[in-house]
CSV table of C-alpha atoms in Angstrom, one decimal:
chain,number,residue,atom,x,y,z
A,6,UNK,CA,-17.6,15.8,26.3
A,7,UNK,CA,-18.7,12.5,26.0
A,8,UNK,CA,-19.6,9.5,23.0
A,9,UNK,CA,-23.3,10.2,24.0
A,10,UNK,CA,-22.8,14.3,23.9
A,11,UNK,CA,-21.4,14.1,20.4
A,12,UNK,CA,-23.0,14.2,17.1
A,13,UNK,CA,-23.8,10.8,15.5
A,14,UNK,CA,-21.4,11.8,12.5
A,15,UNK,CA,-18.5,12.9,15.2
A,16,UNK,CA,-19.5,9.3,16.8
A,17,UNK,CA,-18.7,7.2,13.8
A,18,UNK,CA,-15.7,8.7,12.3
A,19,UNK,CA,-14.1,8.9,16.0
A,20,UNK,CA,-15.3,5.1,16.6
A,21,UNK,CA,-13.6,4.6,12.7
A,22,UNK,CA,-10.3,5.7,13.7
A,23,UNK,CA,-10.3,4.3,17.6
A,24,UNK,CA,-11.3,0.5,15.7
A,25,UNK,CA,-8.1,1.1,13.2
A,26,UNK,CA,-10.6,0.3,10.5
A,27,UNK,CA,-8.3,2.4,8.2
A,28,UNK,CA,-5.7,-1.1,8.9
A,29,UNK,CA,-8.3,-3.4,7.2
A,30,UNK,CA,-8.8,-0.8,4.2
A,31,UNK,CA,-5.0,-0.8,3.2
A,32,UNK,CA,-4.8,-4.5,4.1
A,33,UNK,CA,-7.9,-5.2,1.3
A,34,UNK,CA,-5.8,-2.7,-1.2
A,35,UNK,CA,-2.3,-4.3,-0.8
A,36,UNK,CA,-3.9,-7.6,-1.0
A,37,UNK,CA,-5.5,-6.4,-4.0
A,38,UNK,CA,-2.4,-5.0,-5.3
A,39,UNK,CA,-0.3,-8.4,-4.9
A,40,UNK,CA,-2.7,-10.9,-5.8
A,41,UNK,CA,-5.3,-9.1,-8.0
A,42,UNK,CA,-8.3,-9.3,-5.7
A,43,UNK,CA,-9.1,-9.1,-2.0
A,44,UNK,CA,-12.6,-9.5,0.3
A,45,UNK,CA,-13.5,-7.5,3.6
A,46,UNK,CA,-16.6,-9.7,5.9
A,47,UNK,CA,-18.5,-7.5,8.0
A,48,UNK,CA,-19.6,-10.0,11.1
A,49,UNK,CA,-22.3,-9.1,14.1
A,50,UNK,CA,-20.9,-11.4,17.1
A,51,UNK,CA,-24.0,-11.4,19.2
A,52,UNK,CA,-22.3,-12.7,22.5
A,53,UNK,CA,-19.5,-10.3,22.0
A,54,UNK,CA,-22.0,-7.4,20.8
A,55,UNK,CA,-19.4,-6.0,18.6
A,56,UNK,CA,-19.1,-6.1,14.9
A,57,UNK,CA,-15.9,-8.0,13.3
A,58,UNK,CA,-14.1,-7.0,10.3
A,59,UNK,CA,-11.7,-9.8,8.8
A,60,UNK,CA,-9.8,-9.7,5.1
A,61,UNK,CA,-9.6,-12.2,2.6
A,62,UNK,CA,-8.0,-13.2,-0.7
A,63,UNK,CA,-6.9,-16.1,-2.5
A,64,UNK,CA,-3.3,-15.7,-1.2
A,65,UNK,CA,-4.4,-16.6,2.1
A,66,UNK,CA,-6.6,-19.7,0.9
A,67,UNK,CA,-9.9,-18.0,-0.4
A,68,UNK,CA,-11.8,-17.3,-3.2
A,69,UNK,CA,-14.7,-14.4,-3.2
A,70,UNK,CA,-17.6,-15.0,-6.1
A,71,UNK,CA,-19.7,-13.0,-6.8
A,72,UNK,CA,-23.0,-14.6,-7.6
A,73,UNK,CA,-25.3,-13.2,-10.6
A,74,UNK,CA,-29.1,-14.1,-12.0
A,75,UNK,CA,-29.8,-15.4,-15.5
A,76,UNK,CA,-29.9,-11.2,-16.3
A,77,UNK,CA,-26.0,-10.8,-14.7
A,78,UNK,CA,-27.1,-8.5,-11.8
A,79,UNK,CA,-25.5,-9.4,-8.3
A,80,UNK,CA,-27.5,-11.0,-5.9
A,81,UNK,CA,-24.9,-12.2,-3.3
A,82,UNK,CA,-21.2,-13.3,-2.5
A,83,UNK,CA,-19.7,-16.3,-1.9
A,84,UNK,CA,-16.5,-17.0,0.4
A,85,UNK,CA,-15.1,-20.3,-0.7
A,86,UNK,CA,-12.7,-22.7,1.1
A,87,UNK,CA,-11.4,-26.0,2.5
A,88,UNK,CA,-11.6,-27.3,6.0
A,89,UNK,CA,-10.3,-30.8,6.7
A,90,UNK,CA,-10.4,-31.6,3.0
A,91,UNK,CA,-14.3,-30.1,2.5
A,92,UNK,CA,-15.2,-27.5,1.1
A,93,UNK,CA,-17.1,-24.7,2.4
A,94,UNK,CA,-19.4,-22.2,0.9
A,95,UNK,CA,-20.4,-19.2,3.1
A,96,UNK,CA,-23.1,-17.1,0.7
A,97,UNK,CA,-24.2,-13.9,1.8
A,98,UNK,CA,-27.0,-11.4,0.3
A,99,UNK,CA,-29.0,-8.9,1.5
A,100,UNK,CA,-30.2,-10.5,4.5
A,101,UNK,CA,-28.9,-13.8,5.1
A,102,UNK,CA,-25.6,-15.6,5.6
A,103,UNK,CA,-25.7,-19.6,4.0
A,104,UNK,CA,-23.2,-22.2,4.9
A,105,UNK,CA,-22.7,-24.7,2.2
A,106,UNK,CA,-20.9,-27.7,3.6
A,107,UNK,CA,-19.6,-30.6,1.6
A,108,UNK,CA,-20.7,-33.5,3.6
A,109,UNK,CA,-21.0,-37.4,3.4
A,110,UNK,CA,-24.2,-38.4,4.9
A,111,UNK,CA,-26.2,-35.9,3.5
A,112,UNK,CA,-28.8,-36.3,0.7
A,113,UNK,CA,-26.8,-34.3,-2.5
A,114,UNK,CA,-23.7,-34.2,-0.6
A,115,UNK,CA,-24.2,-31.0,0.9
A,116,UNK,CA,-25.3,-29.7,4.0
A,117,UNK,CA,-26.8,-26.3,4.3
A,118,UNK,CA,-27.6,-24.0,7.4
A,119,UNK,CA,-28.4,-20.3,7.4
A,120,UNK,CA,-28.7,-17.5,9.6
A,121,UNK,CA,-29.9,-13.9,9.3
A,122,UNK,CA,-26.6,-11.1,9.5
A,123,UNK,CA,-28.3,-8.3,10.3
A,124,UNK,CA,-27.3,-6.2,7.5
A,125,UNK,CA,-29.2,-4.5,5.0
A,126,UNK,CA,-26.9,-5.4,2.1
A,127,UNK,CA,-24.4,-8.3,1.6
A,128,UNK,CA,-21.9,-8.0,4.1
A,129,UNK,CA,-19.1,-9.1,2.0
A,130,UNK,CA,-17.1,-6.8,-0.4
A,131,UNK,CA,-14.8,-7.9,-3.0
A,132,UNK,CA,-12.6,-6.4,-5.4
A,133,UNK,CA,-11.1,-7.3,-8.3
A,134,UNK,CA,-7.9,-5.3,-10.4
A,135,UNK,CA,-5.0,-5.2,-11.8
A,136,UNK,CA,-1.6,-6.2,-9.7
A,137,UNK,CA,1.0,-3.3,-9.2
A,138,UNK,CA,3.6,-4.4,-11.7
A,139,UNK,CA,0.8,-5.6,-14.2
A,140,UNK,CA,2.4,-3.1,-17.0
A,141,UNK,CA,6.0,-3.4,-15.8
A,142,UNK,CA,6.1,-7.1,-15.8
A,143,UNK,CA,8.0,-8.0,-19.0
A,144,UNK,CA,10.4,-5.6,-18.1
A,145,UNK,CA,10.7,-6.5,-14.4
A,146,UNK,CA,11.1,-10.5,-16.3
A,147,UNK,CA,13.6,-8.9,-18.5
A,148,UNK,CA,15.5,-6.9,-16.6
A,149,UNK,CA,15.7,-10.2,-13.9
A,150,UNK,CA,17.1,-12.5,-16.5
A,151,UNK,CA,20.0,-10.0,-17.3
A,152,UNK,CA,20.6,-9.7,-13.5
A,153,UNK,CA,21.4,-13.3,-13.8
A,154,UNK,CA,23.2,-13.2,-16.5
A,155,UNK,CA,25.4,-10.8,-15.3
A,156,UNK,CA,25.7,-12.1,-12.0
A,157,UNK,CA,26.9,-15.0,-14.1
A,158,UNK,CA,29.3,-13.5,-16.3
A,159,UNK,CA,30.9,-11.5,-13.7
A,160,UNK,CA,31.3,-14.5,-11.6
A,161,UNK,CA,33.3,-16.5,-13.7
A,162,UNK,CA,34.9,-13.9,-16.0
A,163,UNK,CA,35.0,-10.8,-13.7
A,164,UNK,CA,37.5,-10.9,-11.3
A,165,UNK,CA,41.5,-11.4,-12.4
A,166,UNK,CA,43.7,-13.9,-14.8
A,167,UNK,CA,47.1,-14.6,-14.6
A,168,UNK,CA,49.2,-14.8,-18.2
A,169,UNK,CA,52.4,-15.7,-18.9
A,170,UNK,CA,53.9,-15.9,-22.1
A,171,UNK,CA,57.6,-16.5,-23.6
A,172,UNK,CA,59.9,-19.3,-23.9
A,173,UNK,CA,58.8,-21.7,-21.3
A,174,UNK,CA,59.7,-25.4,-20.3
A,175,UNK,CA,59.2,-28.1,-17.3
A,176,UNK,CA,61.8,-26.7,-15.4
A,177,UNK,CA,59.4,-23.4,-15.4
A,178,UNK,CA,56.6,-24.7,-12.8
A,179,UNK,CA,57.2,-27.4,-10.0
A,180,UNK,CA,54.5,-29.0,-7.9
A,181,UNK,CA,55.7,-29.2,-4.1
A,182,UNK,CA,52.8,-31.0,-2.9
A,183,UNK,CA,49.7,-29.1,-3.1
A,184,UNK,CA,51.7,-25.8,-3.9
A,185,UNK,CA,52.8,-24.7,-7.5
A,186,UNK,CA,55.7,-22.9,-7.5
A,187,UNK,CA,56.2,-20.6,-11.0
A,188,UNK,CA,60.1,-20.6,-11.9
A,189,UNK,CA,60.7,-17.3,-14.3
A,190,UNK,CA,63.4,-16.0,-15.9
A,191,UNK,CA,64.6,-12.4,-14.4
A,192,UNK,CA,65.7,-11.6,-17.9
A,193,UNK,CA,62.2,-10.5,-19.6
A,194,UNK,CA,64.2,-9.0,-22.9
A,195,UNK,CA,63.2,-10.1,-26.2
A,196,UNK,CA,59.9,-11.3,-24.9
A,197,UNK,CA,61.5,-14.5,-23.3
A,198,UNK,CA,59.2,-14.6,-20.8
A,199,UNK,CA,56.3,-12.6,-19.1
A,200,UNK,CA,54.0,-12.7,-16.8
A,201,UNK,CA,51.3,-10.4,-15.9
A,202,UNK,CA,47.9,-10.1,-13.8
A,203,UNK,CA,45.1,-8.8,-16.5
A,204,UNK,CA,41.4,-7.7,-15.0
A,205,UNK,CA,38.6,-7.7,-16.6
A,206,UNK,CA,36.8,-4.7,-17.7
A,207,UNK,CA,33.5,-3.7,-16.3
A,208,UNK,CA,30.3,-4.7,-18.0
A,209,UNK,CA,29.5,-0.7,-19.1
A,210,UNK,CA,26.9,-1.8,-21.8
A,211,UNK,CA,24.8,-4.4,-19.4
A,212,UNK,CA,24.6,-1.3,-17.0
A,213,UNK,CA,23.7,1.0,-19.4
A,214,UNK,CA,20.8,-1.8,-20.5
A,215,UNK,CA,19.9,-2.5,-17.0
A,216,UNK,CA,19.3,1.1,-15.6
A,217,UNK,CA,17.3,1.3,-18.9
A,218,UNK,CA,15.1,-1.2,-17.8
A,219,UNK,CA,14.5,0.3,-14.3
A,220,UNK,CA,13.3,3.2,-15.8
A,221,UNK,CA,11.1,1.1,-17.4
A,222,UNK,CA,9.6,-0.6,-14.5
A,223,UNK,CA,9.2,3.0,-12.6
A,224,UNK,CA,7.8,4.2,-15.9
A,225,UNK,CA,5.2,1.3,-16.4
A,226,UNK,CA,3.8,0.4,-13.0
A,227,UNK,CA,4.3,4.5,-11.6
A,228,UNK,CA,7.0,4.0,-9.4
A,229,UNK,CA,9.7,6.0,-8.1
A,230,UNK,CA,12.8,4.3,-7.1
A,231,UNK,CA,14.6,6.9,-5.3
A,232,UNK,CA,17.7,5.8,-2.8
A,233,UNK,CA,20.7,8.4,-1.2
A,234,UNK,CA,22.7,8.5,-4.0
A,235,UNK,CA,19.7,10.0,-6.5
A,236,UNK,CA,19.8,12.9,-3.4
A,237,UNK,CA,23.3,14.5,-5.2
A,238,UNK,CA,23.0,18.6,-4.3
A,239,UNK,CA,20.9,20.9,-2.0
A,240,UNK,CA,18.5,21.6,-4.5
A,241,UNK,CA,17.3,18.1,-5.2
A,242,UNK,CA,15.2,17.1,-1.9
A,243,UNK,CA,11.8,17.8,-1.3
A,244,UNK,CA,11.0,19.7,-4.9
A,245,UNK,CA,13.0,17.0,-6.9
A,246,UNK,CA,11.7,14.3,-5.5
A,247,UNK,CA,8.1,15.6,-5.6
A,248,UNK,CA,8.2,16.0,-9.2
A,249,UNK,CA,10.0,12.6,-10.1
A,250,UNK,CA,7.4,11.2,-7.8
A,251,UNK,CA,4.1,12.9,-9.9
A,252,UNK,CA,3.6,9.6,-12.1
A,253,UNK,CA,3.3,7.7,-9.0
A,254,UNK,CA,0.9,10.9,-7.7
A,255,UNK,CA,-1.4,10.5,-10.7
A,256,UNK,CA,-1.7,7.0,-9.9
A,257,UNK,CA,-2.6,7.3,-7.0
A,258,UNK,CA,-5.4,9.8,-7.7
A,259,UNK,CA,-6.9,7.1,-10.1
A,260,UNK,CA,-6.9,4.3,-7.7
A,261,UNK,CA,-8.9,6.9,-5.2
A,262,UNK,CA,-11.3,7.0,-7.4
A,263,UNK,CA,-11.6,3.2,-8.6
A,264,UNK,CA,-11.2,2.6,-5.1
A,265,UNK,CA,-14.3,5.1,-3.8
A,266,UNK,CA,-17.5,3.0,-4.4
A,267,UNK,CA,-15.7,0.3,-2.6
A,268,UNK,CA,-14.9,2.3,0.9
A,269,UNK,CA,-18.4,4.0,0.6
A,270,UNK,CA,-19.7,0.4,0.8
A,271,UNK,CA,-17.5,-0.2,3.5
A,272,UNK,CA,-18.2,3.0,5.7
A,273,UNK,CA,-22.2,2.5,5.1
A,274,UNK,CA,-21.4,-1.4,6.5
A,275,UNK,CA,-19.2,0.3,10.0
A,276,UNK,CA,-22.3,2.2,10.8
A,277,UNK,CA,-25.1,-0.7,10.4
A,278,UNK,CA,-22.4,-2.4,12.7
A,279,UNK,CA,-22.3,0.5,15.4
A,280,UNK,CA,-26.7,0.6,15.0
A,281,UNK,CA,-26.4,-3.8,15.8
A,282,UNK,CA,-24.3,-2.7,18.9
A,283,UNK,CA,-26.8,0.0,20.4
A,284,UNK,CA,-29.9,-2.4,19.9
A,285,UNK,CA,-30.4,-2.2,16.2
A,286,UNK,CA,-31.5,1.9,16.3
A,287,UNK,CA,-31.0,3.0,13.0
A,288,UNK,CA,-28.7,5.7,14.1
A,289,UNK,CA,-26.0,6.1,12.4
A,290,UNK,CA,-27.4,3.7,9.2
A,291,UNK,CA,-29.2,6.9,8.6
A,292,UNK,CA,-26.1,9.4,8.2
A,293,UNK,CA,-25.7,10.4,4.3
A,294,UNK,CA,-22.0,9.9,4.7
A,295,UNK,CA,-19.3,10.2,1.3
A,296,UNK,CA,-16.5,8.5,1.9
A,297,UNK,CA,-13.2,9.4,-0.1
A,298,UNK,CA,-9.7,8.3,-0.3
A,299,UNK,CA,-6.5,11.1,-0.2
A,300,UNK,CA,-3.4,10.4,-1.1
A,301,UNK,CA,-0.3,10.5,0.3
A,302,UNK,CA,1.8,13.2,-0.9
A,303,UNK,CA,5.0,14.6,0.3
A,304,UNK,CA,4.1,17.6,2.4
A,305,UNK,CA,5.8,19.3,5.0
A,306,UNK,CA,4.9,20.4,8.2
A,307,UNK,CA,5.6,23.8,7.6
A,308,UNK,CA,3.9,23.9,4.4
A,309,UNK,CA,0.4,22.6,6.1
A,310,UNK,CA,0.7,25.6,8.4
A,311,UNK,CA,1.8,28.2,5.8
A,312,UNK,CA,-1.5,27.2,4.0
A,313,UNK,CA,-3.7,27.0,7.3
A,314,UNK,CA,-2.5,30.6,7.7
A,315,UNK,CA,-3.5,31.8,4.6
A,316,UNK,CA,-7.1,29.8,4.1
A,317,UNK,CA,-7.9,31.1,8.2
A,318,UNK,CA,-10.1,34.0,7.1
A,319,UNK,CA,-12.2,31.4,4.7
A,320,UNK,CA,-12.2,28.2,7.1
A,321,UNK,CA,-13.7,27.2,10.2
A,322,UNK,CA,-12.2,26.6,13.3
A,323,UNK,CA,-13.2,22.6,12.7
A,324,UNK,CA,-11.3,22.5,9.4
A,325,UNK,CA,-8.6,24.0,10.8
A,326,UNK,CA,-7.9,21.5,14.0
A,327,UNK,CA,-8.1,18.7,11.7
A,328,UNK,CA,-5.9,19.6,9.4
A,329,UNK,CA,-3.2,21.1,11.6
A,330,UNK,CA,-0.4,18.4,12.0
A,331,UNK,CA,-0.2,19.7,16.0
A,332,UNK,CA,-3.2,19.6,17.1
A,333,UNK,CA,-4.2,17.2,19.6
A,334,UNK,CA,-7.4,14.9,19.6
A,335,UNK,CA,-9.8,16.8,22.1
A,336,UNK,CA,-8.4,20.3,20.6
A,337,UNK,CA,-12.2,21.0,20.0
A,338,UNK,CA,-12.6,20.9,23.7
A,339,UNK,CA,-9.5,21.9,24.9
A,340,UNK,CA,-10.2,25.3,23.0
A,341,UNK,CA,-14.4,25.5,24.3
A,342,UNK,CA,-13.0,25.0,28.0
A,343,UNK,CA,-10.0,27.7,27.6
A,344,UNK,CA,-12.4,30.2,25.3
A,345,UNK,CA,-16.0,29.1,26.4
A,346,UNK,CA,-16.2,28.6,22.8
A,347,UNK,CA,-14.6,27.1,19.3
A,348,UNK,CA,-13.9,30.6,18.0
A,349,UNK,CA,-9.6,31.7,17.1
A,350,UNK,CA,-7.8,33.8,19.6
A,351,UNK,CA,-6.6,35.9,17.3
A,352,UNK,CA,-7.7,36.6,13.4
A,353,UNK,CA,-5.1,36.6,10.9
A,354,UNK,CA,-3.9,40.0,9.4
A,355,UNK,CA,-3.3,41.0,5.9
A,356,UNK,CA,0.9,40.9,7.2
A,357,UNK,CA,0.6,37.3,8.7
A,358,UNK,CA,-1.4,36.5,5.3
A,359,UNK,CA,1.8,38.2,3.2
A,360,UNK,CA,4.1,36.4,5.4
A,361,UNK,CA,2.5,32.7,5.0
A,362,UNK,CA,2.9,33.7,1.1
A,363,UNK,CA,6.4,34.5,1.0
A,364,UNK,CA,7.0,31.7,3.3
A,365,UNK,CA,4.9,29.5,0.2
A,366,UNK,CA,7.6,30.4,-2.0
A,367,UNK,CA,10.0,29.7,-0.3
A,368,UNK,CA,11.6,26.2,-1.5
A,369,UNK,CA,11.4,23.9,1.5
A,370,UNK,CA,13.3,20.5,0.6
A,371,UNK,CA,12.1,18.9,4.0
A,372,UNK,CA,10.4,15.6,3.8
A,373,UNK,CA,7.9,15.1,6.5
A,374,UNK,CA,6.0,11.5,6.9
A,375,UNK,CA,2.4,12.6,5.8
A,376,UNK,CA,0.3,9.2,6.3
A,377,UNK,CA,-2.7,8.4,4.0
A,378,UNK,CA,-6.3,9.3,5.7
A,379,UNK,CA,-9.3,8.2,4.6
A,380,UNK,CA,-11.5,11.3,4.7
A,381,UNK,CA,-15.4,10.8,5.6
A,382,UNK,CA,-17.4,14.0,5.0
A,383,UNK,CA,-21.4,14.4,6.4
């Protein structure tokens, strides 16, 4: 089967992952998570005949406005930045991209050029939020500035001293050039003389104080810090960690959401692209497509096929190959040339459906990488 035997919707989301457009989503949301706001362009290259997706932020040497009326409604976007000490201005709304150019001969001291895109909507997205320690970061300040002090303390306090006490006199130490050589009586009776090697003991409170203050952090900006060492017995692996890590969980559900109107956008954009690169049809522009974020979660492979088991007598055969962790990219058409069509070899029993459920309860503490997907559904 073939790109031109396939549904327009298979078309797109195939072409979505084959482009790695899933790279410049996370690249936008850790930009946005560092610095607090990030762009994504959406670029026609006529000679090329491919559409061009490049990230910005103001990290990297750029600033993305949005432009408003005299009511505060959108209109367009503005990319802003220096080349060879000038600044630039590229504008874009809903049909044309405008390059601003701080020049020196012209008349206002500005030169201006513009182009049509060939989108139907600005071409430029932005967004703006909160960095990932935003809540965390007096603690995270804090909790640096005892660090140090610590460090300090511990450095010139925390290693060993040397004392000697009793009746002493010049006779007691002699220099021998660079060497200092400690003469002591044998007889230490009566407290005549004494010497012993006294260490410091360990800084218990600042530890106390300073674990405190993690907790903080992972409590404030939903983050899990878990290393080897939190791993202590059997029991605490996959379960453990999966509950310590439900803050981080429920954070993550909320950014999906914030973070929705933003890949729709972005989605709706890849398929004008795909329509500019087959002669402007309005073929896939006309898909009613949802795009939505999942988050990553631990999950093992065994669990994903305990469930697929048990959801088989409710689920199609489509559902099923994408969301079975072995099954290969042409599965759809692997199975139609084996079967001569997409239907299951075998239906699950009531007895496999009882054995995927005690298998369910059954405690799993493996940790299987589960990657983020962004989910597209028609």
């Amino acid at each position: 089967m073939t790109l031109a035997d396939k549904q327009p919707i298979e078309v797109a989301k195939s072409q979505w992952a084959w482009r790695n457009m899933d790279y410049w989503f996370s690249r936008a949301i850790n930009a946005c998570k560092q610095v607090g706001n990030c762009g994504i362009l959406f670029q026609y290259d006529k000679e090329l005949n491919k559409t061009i997706v490049t990230t910005y932020n103001y990290e990297d040497g750029y600033q993305v406005v949005p432009n408003y009326d005299e009511y505060g409604f959108e209109i367009a976007r503005s990319l802003v930045y220096q080349v060879d000490d000038k600044i630039v201005i590229d504008t874009y709304d809903n049909r044309k991209h405008y390059r601003i150019v701080q020049s020196d001969t012209t008349a206002g001291g500005w030169e201006i050029v513009s182009e049509i895109h060939g989108f139907s909507r600005c071409p430029l997205l932005t967004k703006r939020g909160k960095v990932a320690w935003e809540y965390a970061e007096t603690s995270i300040e804090m909790w640096e500035l005892m660090t140090n002090i610590n460090a300090i303390a511990l450095k010139r306090f925390g290693t060993f001293a040397l004392a000697f006490w009793g009746e002493m006199d010049s006779e007691s130490f002699k220099r021998d050039s660079s060497t200092l050589i400690i003469n002591l009586s044998s007889d230490t009776t009566q407290g005549k003389q004494d010497a012993k090697v006294l260490e410091f003991p360990e800084p218990q409170t600042m530890d106390k104080y300073l674990k405190t203050l993690e907790e903080k952090i992972s409590l404030f900006s939903s983050t899990s810090f878990i290393t080897p060492k939190d791993i202590t017995t059997s029991n605490s692996g996959g379960n453990g960690i999966a509950l310590a890590m439900s803050n981080d969980y429920a954070l993550a559900t909320q950014s999906a959401i914030d973070w929705k109107m933003f890949i729709n956008d972005m989605f709706y954009l890849f398929q004008e692209g795909l329509d500019l690169e087959n002669n402007g049809v309005d073929k896939f522009s006309q898909l009613q497509v949802a795009a939505k974020i999942i988050p990553w979660s631990l999950e093992t492979n065994n669990t994903k096929i305990t469930n697929l088991q048990m959801e088989a007598k409710w689920l199609s055969m489509k559902t099923i190959i994408e969301k079975s962790p072995d099954a290969a990219p042409d599965e759809e058409e692997r199975i139609i040339a084996e079967r001569g069509a997409l239907i299951p070899q075998d239906a699950v029993t009531d007895a496999e459906s009882e054995k995927a459920a005690r298998i369910s309860k059954n405690n799993s503490n493996e940790i299987v990488d589960n990657k983020a997907q962004t989910g597209m559904n028609a």
